CSV table of C-alpha atoms and ligand atoms in Angstrom, one decimal:
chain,number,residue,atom,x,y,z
A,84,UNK,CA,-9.8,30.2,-15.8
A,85,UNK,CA,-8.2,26.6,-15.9
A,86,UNK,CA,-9.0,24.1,-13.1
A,87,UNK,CA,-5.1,24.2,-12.7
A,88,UNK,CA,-5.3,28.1,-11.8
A,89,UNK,CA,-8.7,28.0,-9.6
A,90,UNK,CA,-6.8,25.3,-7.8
A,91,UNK,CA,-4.4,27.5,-7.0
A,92,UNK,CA,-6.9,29.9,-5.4
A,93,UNK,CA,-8.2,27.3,-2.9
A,94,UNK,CA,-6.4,24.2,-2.3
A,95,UNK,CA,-3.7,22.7,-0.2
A,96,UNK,CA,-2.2,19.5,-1.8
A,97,UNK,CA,-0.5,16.8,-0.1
A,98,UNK,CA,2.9,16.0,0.0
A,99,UNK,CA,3.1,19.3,-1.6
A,100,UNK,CA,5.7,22.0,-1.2
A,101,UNK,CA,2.9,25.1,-2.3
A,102,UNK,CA,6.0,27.7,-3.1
A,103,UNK,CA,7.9,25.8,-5.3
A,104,UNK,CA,5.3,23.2,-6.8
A,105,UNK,CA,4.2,23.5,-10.4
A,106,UNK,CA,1.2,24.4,-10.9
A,107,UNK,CA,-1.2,20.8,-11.0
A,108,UNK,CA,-2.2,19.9,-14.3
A,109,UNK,CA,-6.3,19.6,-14.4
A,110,UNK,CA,-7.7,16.0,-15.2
A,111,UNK,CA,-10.8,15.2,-17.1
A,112,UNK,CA,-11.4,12.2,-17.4
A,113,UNK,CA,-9.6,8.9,-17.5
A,114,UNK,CA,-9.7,5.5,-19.4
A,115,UNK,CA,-7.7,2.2,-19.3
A,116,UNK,CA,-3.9,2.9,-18.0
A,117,UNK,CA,-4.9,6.9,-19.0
A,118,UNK,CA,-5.8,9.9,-17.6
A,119,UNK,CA,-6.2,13.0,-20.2
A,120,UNK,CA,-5.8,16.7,-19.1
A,121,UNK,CA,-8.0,19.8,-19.6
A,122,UNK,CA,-5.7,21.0,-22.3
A,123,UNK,CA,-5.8,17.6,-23.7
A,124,UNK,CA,-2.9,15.9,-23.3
A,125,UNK,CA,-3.0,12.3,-22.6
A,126,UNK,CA,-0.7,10.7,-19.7
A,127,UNK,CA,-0.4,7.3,-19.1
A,128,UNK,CA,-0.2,6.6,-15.2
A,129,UNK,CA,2.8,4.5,-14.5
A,130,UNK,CA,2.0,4.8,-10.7
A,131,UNK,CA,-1.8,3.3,-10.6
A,132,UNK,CA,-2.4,7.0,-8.9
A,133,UNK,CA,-0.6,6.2,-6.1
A,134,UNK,CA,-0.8,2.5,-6.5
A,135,UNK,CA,-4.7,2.0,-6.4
A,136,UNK,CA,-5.6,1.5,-9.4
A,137,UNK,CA,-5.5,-2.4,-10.8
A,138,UNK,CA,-8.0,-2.3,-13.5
A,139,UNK,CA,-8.0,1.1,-14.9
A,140,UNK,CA,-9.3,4.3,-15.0
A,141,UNK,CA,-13.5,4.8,-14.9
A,142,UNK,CA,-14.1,1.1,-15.5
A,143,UNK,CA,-17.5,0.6,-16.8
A,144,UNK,CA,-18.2,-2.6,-14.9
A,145,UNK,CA,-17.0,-1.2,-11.5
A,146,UNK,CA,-18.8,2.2,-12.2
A,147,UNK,CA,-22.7,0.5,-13.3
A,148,UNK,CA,-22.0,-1.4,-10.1
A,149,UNK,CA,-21.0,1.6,-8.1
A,150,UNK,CA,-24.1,3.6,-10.0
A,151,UNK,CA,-26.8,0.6,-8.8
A,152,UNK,CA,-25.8,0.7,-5.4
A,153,UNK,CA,-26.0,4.5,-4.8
A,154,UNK,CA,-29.8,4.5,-6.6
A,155,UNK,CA,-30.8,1.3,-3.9
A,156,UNK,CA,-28.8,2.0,-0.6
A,157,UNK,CA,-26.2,5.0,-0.4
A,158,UNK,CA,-25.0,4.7,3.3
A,159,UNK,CA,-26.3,3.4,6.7
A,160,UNK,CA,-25.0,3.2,10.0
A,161,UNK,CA,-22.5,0.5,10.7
A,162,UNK,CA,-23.6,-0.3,14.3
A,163,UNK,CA,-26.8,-2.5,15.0
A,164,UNK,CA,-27.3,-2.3,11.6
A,165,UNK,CA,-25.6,-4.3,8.4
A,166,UNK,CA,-26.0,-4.9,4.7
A,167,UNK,CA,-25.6,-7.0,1.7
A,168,UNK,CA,-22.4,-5.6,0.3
A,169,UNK,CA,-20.6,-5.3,3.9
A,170,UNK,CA,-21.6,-9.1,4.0
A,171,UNK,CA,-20.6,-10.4,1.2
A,172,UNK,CA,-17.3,-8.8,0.7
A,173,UNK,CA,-16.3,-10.0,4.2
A,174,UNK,CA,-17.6,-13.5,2.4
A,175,UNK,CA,-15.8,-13.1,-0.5
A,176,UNK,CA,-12.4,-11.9,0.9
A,177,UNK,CA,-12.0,-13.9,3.9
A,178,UNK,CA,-12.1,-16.6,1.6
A,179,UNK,CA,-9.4,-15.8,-0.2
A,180,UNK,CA,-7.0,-14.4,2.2
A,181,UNK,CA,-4.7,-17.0,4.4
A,182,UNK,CA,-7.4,-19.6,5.9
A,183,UNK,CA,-6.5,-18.2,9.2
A,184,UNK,CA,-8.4,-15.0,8.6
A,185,UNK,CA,-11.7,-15.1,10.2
A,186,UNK,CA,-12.9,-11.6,10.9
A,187,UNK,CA,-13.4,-8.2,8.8
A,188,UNK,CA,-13.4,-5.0,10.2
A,189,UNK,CA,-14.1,-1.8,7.7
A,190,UNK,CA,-12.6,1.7,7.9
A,191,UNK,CA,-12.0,4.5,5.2
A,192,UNK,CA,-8.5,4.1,4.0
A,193,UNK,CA,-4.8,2.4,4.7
A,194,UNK,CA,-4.1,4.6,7.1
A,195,UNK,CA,-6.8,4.2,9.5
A,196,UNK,CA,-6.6,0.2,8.7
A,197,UNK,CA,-3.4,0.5,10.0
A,198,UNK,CA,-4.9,2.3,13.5
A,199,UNK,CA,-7.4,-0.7,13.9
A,200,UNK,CA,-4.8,-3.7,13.3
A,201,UNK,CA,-2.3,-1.6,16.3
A,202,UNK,CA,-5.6,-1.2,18.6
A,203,UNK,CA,-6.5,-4.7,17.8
A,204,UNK,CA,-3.5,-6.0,19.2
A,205,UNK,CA,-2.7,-3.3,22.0
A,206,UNK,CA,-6.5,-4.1,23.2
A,207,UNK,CA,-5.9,-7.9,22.8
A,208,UNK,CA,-3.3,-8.1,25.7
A,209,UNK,CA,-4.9,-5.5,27.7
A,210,UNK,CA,-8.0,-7.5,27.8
A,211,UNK,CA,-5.7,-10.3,28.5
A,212,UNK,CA,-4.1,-8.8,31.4
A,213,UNK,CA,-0.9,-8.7,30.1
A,214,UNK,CA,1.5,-5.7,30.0
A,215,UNK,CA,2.7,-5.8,26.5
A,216,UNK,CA,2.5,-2.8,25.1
A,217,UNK,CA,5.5,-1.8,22.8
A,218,UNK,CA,5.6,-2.9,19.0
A,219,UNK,CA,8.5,-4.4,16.6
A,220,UNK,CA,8.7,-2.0,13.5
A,221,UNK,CA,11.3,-2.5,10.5
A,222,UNK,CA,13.6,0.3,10.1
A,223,UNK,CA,12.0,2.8,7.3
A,224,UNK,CA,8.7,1.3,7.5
A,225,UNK,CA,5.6,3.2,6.3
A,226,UNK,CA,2.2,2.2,8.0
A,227,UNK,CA,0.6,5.8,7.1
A,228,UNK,CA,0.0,9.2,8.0
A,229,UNK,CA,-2.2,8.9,11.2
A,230,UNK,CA,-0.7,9.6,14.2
A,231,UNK,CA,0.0,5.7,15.3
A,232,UNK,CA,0.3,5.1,11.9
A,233,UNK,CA,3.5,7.1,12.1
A,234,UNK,CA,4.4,6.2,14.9
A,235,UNK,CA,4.6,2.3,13.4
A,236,UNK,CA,6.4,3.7,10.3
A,237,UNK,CA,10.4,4.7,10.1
A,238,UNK,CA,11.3,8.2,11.8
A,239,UNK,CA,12.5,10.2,8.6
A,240,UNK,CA,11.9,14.0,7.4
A,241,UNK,CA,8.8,13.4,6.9
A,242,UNK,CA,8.1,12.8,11.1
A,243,UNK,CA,10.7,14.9,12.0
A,244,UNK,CA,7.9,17.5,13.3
A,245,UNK,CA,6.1,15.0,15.3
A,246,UNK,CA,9.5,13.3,16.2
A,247,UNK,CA,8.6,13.9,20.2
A,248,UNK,CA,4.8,12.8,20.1
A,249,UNK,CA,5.5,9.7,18.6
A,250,UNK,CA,5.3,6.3,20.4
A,251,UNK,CA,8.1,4.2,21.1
A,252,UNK,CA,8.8,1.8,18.8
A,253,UNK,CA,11.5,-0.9,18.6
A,254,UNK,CA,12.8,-0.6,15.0
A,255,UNK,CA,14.8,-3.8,13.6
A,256,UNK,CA,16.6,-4.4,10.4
A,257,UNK,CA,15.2,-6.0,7.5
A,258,UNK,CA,16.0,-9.4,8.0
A,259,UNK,CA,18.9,-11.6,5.7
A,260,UNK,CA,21.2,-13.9,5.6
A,261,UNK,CA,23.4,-12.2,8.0
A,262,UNK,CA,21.6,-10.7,10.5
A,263,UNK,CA,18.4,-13.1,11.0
A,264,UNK,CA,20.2,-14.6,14.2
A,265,UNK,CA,20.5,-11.7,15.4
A,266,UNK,CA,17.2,-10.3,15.1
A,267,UNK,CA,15.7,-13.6,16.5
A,268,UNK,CA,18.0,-13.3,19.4
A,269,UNK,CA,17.2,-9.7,20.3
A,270,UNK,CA,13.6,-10.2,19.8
A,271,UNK,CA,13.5,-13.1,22.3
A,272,UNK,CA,15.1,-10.9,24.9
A,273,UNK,CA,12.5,-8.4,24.7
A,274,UNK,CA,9.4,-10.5,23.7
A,275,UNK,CA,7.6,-10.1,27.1
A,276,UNK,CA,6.4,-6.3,26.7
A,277,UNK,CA,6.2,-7.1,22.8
A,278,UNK,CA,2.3,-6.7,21.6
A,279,UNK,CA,3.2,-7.1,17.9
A,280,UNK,CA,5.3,-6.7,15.0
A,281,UNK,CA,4.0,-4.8,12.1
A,282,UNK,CA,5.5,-5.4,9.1
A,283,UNK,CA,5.0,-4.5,4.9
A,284,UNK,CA,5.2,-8.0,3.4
A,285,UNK,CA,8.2,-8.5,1.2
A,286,UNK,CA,8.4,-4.6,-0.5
A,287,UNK,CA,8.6,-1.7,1.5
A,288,UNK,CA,6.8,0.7,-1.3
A,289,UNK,CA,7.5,4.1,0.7
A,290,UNK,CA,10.8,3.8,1.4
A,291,UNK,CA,12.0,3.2,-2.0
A,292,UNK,CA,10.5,-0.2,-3.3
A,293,UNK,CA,12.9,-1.8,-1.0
A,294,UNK,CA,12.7,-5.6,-1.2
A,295,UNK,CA,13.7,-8.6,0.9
A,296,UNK,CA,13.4,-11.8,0.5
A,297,UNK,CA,10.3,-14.3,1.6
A,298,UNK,CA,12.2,-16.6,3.1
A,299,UNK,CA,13.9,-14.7,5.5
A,300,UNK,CA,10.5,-12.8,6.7
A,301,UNK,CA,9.4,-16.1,6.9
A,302,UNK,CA,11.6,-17.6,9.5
A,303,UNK,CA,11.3,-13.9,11.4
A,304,UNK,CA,7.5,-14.6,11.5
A,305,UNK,CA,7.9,-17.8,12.5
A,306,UNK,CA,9.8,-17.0,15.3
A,307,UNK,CA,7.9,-13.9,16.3
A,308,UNK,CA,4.8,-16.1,15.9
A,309,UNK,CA,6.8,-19.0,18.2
A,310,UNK,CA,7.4,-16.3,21.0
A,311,UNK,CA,3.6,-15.3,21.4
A,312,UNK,CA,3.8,-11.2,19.1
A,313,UNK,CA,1.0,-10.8,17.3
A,314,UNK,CA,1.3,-10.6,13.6
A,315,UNK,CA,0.5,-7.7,11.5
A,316,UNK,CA,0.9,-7.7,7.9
A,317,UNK,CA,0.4,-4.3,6.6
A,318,UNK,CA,-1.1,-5.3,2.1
A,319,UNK,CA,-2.6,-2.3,2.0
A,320,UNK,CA,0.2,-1.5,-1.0
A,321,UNK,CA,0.8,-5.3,-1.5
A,322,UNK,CA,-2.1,-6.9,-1.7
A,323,UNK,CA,-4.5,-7.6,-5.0
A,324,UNK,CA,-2.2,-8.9,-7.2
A,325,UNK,CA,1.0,-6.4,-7.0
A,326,UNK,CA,4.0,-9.0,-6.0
A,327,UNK,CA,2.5,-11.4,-8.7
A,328,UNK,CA,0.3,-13.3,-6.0
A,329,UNK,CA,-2.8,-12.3,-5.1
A,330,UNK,CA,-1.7,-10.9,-1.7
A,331,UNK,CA,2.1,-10.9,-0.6
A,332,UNK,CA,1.5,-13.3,2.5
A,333,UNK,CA,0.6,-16.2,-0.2
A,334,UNK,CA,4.2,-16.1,-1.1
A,335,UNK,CA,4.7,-16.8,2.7
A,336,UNK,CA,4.1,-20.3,5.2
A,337,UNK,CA,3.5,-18.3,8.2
A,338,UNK,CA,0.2,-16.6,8.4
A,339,UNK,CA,-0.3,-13.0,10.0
A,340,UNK,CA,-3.0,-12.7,13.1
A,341,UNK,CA,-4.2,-9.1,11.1
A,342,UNK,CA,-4.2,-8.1,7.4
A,343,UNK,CA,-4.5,-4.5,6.6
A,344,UNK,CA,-6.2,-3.5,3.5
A,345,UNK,CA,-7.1,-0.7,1.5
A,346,UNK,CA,-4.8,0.9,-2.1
A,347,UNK,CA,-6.3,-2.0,-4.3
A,348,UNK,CA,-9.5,-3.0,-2.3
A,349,UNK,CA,-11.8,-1.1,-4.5
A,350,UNK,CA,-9.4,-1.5,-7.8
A,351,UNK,CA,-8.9,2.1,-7.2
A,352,UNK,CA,-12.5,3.6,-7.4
A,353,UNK,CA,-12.9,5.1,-3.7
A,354,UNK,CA,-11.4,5.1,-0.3
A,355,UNK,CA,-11.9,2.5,1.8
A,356,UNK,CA,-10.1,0.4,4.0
A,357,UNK,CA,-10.0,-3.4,5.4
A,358,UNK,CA,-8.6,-4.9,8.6
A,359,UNK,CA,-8.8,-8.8,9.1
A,360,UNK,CA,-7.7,-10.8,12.1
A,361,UNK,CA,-7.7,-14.4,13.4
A,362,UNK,CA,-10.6,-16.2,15.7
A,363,UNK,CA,-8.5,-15.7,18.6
A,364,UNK,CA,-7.9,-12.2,18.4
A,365,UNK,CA,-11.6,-11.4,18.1
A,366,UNK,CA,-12.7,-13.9,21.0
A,367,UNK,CA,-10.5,-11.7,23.3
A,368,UNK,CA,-12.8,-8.8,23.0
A,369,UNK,CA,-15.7,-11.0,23.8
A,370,UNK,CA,-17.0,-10.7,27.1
A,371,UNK,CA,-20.0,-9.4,29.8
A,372,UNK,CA,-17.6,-6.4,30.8
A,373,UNK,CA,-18.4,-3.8,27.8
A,374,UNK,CA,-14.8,-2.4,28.6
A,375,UNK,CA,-13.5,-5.2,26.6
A,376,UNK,CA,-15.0,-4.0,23.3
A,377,UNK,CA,-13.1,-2.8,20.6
A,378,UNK,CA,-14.1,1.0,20.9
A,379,UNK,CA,-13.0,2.2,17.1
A,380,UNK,CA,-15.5,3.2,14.4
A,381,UNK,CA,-15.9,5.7,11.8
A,382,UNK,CA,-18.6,7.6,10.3
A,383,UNK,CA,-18.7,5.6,7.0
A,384,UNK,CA,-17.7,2.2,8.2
A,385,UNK,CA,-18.7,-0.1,5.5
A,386,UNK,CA,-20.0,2.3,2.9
A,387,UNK,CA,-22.1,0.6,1.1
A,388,UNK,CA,-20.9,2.1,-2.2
A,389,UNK,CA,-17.6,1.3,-1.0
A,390,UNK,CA,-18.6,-2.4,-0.7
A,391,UNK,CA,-20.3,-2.2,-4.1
A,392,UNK,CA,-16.7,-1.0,-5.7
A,393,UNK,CA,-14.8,-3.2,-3.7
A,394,UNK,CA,-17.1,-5.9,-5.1
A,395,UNK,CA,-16.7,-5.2,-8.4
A,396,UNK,CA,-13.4,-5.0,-8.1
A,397,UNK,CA,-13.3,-8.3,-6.9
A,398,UNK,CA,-14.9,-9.7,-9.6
A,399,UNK,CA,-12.9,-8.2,-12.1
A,400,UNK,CA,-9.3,-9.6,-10.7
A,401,UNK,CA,-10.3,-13.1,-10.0
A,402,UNK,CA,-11.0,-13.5,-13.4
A,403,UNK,CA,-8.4,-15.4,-15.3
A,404,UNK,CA,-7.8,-12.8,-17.7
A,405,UNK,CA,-6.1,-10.4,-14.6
A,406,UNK,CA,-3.7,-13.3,-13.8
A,407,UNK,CA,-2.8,-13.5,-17.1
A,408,UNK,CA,-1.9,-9.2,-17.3
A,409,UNK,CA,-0.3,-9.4,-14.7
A,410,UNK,CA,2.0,-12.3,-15.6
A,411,UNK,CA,2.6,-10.5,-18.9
A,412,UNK,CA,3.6,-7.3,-16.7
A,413,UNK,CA,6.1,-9.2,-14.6
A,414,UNK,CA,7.7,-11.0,-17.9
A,415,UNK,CA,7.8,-7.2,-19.8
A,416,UNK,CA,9.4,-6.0,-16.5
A,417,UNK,CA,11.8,-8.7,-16.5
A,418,UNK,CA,13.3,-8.7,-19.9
A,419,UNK,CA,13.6,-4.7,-19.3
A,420,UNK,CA,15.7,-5.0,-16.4
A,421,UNK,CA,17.8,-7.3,-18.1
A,422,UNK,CA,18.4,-4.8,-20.7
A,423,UNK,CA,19.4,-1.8,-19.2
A,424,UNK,CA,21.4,-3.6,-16.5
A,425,UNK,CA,25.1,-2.5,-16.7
A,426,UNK,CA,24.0,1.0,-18.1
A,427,UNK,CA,26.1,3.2,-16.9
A,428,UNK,CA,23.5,5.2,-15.4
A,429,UNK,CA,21.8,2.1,-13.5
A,430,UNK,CA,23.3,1.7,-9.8
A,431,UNK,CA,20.5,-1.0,-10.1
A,432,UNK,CA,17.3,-2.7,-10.9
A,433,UNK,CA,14.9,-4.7,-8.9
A,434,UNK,CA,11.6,-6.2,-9.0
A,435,UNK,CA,8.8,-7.8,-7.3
A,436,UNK,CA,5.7,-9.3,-9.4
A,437,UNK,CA,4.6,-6.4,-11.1
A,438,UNK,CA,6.8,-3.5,-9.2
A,439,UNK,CA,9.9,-2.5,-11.0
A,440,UNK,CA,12.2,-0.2,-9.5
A,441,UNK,CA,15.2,1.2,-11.5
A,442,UNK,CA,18.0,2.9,-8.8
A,443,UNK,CA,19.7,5.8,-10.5
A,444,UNK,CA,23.5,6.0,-10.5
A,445,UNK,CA,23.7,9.2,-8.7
A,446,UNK,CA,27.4,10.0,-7.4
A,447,UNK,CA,26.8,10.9,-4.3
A,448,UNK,CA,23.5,12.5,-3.5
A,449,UNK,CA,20.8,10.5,-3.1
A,450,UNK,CA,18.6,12.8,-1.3
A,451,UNK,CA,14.7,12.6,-1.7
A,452,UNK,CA,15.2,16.3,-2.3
A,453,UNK,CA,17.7,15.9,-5.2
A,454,UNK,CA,17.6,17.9,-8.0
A,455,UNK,CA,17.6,14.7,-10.0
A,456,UNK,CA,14.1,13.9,-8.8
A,457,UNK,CA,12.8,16.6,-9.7
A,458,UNK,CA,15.0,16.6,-13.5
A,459,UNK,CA,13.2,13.0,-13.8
A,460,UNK,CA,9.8,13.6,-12.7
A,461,UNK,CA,9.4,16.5,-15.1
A,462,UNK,CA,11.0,14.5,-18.4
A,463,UNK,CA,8.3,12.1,-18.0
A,464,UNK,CA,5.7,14.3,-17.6
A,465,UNK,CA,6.6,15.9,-20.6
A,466,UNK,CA,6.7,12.5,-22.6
A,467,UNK,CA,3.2,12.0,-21.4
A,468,UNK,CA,3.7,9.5,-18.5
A,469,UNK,CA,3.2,9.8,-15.0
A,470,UNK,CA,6.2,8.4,-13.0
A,471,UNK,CA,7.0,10.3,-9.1
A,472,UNK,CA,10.7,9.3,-8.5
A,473,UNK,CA,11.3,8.3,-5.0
A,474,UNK,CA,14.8,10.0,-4.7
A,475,UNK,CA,16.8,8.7,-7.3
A,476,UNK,CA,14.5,5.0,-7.5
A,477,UNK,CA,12.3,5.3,-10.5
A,478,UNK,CA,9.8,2.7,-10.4
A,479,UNK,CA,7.0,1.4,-12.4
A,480,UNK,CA,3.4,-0.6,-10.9
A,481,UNK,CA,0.9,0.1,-13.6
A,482,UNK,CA,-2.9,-0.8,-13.8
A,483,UNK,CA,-3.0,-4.0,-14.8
A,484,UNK,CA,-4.6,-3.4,-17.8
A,485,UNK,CA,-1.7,-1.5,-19.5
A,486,UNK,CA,-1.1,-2.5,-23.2
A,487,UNK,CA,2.0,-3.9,-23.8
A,488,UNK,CA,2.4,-0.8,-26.1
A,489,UNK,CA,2.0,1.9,-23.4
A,490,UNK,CA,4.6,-0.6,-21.7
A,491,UNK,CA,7.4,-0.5,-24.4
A,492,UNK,CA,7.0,3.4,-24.6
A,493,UNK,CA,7.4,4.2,-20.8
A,494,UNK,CA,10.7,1.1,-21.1
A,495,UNK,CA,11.5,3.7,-24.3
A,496,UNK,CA,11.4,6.8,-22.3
A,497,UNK,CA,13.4,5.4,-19.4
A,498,UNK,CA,16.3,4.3,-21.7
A,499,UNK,CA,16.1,7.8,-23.1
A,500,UNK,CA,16.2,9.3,-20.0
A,501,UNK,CA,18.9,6.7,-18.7
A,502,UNK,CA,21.0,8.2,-21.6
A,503,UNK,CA,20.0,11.6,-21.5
A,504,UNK,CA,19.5,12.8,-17.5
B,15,PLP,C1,-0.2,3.9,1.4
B,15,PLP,C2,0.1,3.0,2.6
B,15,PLP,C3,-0.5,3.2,3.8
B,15,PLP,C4,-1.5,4.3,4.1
B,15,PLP,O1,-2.6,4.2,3.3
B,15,PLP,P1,-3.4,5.6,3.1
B,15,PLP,O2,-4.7,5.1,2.4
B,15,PLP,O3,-2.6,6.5,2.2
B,15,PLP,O4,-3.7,6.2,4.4
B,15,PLP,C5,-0.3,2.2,4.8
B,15,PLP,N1,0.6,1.2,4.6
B,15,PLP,C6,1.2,1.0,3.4
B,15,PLP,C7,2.2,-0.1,3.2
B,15,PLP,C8,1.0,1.9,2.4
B,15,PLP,O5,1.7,1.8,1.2
């Protein structure tokens, strides 16, 4: 039997409708911007596997690193006790991040970075005394999977089962030219039970590679930041090099209290996630009374093989070289869109650094459950490249490593598809 039929035999895949899904196509092995099937065939993933990956598939550097960490230290507890990796990656990153940043706290993925940045700030005013205990969300947000994750993140079809269990959140607009004023305002008159504002910095991957502008976030944080909410900038899609910076906030003025990690952290090697707040928000869990610790932790806080990817990782994209790929995706991206714009089948195009999102013209239905999706995720698949349609927005955020020839024939197939679906 295939690894695609045993599959089928015993496992339950996410974001997965079991009836109707093909059957999943068994991967071997994978190698730069590549991943090659059991049959053979060779796909080049457009997606980063669900936008981890940065420097490609089975990197040697990252995996001898990974390898000499698990033969010296594979795992040890994360309270009372600490190691070199979980040291110097705190080091490393806080150096790196917006100066502000002071203090790392580990976890296992973005979702769960997500739970400690709302904790963090929840806890914060409690230990304060204060009473502030709701949070600003924008509208078709996604902050994870987790129970406050969701609750944080837009309600949709995808939360329509958990609709009722949910907490409240107060949802505002994305802000623009138009509308900031308003916002400001409304904020304002709420700001006294207001903990914190979560917020994706400048593309909001999950709802469709929506983007907004800098400058209006900007002046939102600003205010927010004026008015005493916390500040929580959800990278863990953002950050390491996707919107052409090396985090999204460095195309910002106004620094965020928390930074949530995790898609990119380890260049795509393993799960893992990264919170990182201010000195202020981790002096107000300092105290005699122990009910003023932060009580979160998981079983592999800090994995030390984790660390050693992450590390790697790190090494790897703050070399020059990474910069450079990545400038050279946002320039390819750029001249694409300026190609097929005004194709009769393009509603749109947009892009941020090296996210490209292509809007299909659609008529009417522009249902995440469209046929058209489906039509489009297939086509590529069978021209050998992985691409998941979000609805009608077809997007590309390769590894960074693509070659500007795997480049050209994913632009290729798109035009073909433009014309053809
Ligand atoms: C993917 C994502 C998350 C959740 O991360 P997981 O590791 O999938 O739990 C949180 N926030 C944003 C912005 C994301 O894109």
């Amino acid at each position: 039997m295939t690894l695609s039929e045993r599959d089928l035999q015993v496992i339950w895949h996410p974001y997965t409708q079991m009836q109707t899904a093909a059957a999943p196509i068994g991967i071997v092995r994978g190698e730069g911007a590549c991943v090659y099937a059991e049959d053979g065939t060779k796909y080049i993933d457009a997606v980063s596997s669900w936008w981890v990956n940065i420097h490609g598939h089975a990197h040697p550097y990252i995996a001898q690193k990974v390898a000499e960490q698990l033969m010296k230290l594979e795992h040890v507890i994360f309270a009372g006790f600490t190691h070199q990796g979980a040291v110097e990656l705190a080091e490393r990153l806080l150096a790196i991040l917006p100066s502000n940043q002071k203090k790392a706290f580990y976890s296992d993925n973005g979702s769960t970075a997500v739970e400690v940045a709302i904790k963090m700030c929840l806890q914060y005013w409690h230990n304060k005394g204060e009473q502030r205990t709701k949070i600003v969300a924008f509208k078709n947000a996604y902050h994870g999977d987790t129970f406050g994750a969701m609750s944080v993140s837009g309600r949709s079809a995808f939360t329509a089962a958990f609709d009722s269990l949910l907490f409240d959140v107060e949802f505002i607009d994305l802000p623009d030219a138009s509308n900031l004023a308003d916002i400001k305002a409304y904020i304002t008159s709420i700001k006294s039970q207001i903990s914190s504002f979560i917020f994706e910095p400048l593309v909001q991957g999950s709802a469709g590679m929506v983007m907004y502008e800098a400058a209006y976030l900007d002046e939102l944080l600003a205010h927010c930041k004026a008015e005493g909410i916390l500040l929580i900038a959800d990278e863990v899609f953002t950050g390491f090099g996707r919107t052409g910076k090396n985090f999204a906030c460095d195309h910002l003025q106004t620094q965020p209290d928390i930074m949530c990690f995790s898609k990119g952290l380890t260049g795509g090697t393993m799960a893992f996630g990264l919170t990182t707040c201010t000195q202020d928000i981790y002096n107000a869990f300092l105290s005699d009374d122990k009910l003023k610790t932060l009580f979160h932790g998981h079983s592999y806080t800090a994995n030390p093989v984790a660390c050693a990817a992450a590390l790697a990782s790190l090494d790897l994209f703050l070399h020059p070289s990474v910069q450079e790929n990545i400038d050279r995706i946002v320039a390819a991206h750029q001249a694409f869109a300026v190609r097929i714009n005004g194709h009769r089948s393009v509603r749109s195009t947009r892009q941020t650094g090296t996210i490209i999102a292509i809007e299909w013209e659609t008529g009417n239905n522009t249902s995440y459950f469209s046929s058209l999706r489906d039509k489009l995720y297939h086509y590529f698949l069978d021209a050998g490249i992985i691409l998941r349609p979000l609805g009608n927005i077809v997007y590309i955020l390769p590894p960074y490593c693509i070659t500007n020839e795997e480049l050209n024939y994913i632009y290729s197939k798109i035009e073909h598809a433009l014309d053809e679906i």
